[in-house]
């Protein structure tokens, strides 16, 4: 980031730390987020199922209020999206 985009090294280290935290967070909690939620109903069994769609995580400026990483798409200038 520093070489390619001219970002100050301190800010670049902060972005890398945030990305690492997000990866660790979802590695630790992803299964819980995707777990079936059984709900009461007249049927013999009812549940909500969350199926993963693939990689949809991104980064945005600021900290989300929920305390979890952002799920918004990354900007086109994000280093991982450049080819």
mmCIF file with all atom_site columns, C-alpha atoms in Angstrom, residues 31-32 34-38 47-50:
data_model
loop_
_atom_site.group_PDB
_atom_site.id
_atom_site.type_symbol
_atom_site.label_atom_id
_atom_site.label_alt_id
_atom_site.label_comp_id
_atom_site.label_asym_id
_atom_site.label_entity_id
_atom_site.label_seq_id
_atom_site.pdbx_PDB_ins_code
_atom_site.Cartn_x
_atom_site.Cartn_y
_atom_site.Cartn_z
_atom_site.occupancy
_atom_site.B_iso_or_equiv
_atom_site.pdbx_formal_charge
_atom_site.auth_seq_id
_atom_site.auth_comp_id
_atom_site.auth_asym_id
_atom_site.auth_atom_id
_atom_site.pdbx_PDB_model_num
ATOM 1  C CA . UNK A 1 31 ? -19.944 -20.971 11.838 1.00 0.00 ? 31 UNK A CA 1
ATOM 2  C CA . UNK A 1 32 ? -22.210 -19.313 14.427 1.00 0.00 ? 32 UNK A CA 1
ATOM 3  C CA . UNK A 1 34 ? -24.235 -19.399 9.384  1.00 0.00 ? 34 UNK A CA 1
ATOM 4  C CA . UNK A 1 35 ? -25.839 -21.839 11.841 1.00 0.00 ? 35 UNK A CA 1
ATOM 5  C CA . UNK A 1 36 ? -29.471 -22.823 11.265 1.00 0.00 ? 36 UNK A CA 1
ATOM 6  C CA . UNK A 1 37 ? -31.950 -20.937 13.450 1.00 0.00 ? 37 UNK A CA 1
ATOM 7  C CA . UNK A 1 38 ? -34.781 -23.186 14.567 1.00 0.00 ? 38 UNK A CA 1
ATOM 8  C CA . UNK A 1 47 ? -35.739 -23.185 10.564 1.00 0.00 ? 47 UNK A CA 1
ATOM 9  C CA . UNK A 1 48 ? -33.937 -20.350 8.842  1.00 0.00 ? 48 UNK A CA 1
ATOM 10 C CA . UNK A 1 49 ? -30.853 -21.417 6.941  1.00 0.00 ? 49 UNK A CA 1
ATOM 11 C CA . UNK A 1 50 ? -28.066 -19.011 5.976  1.00 0.00 ? 50 UNK A CA 1
#
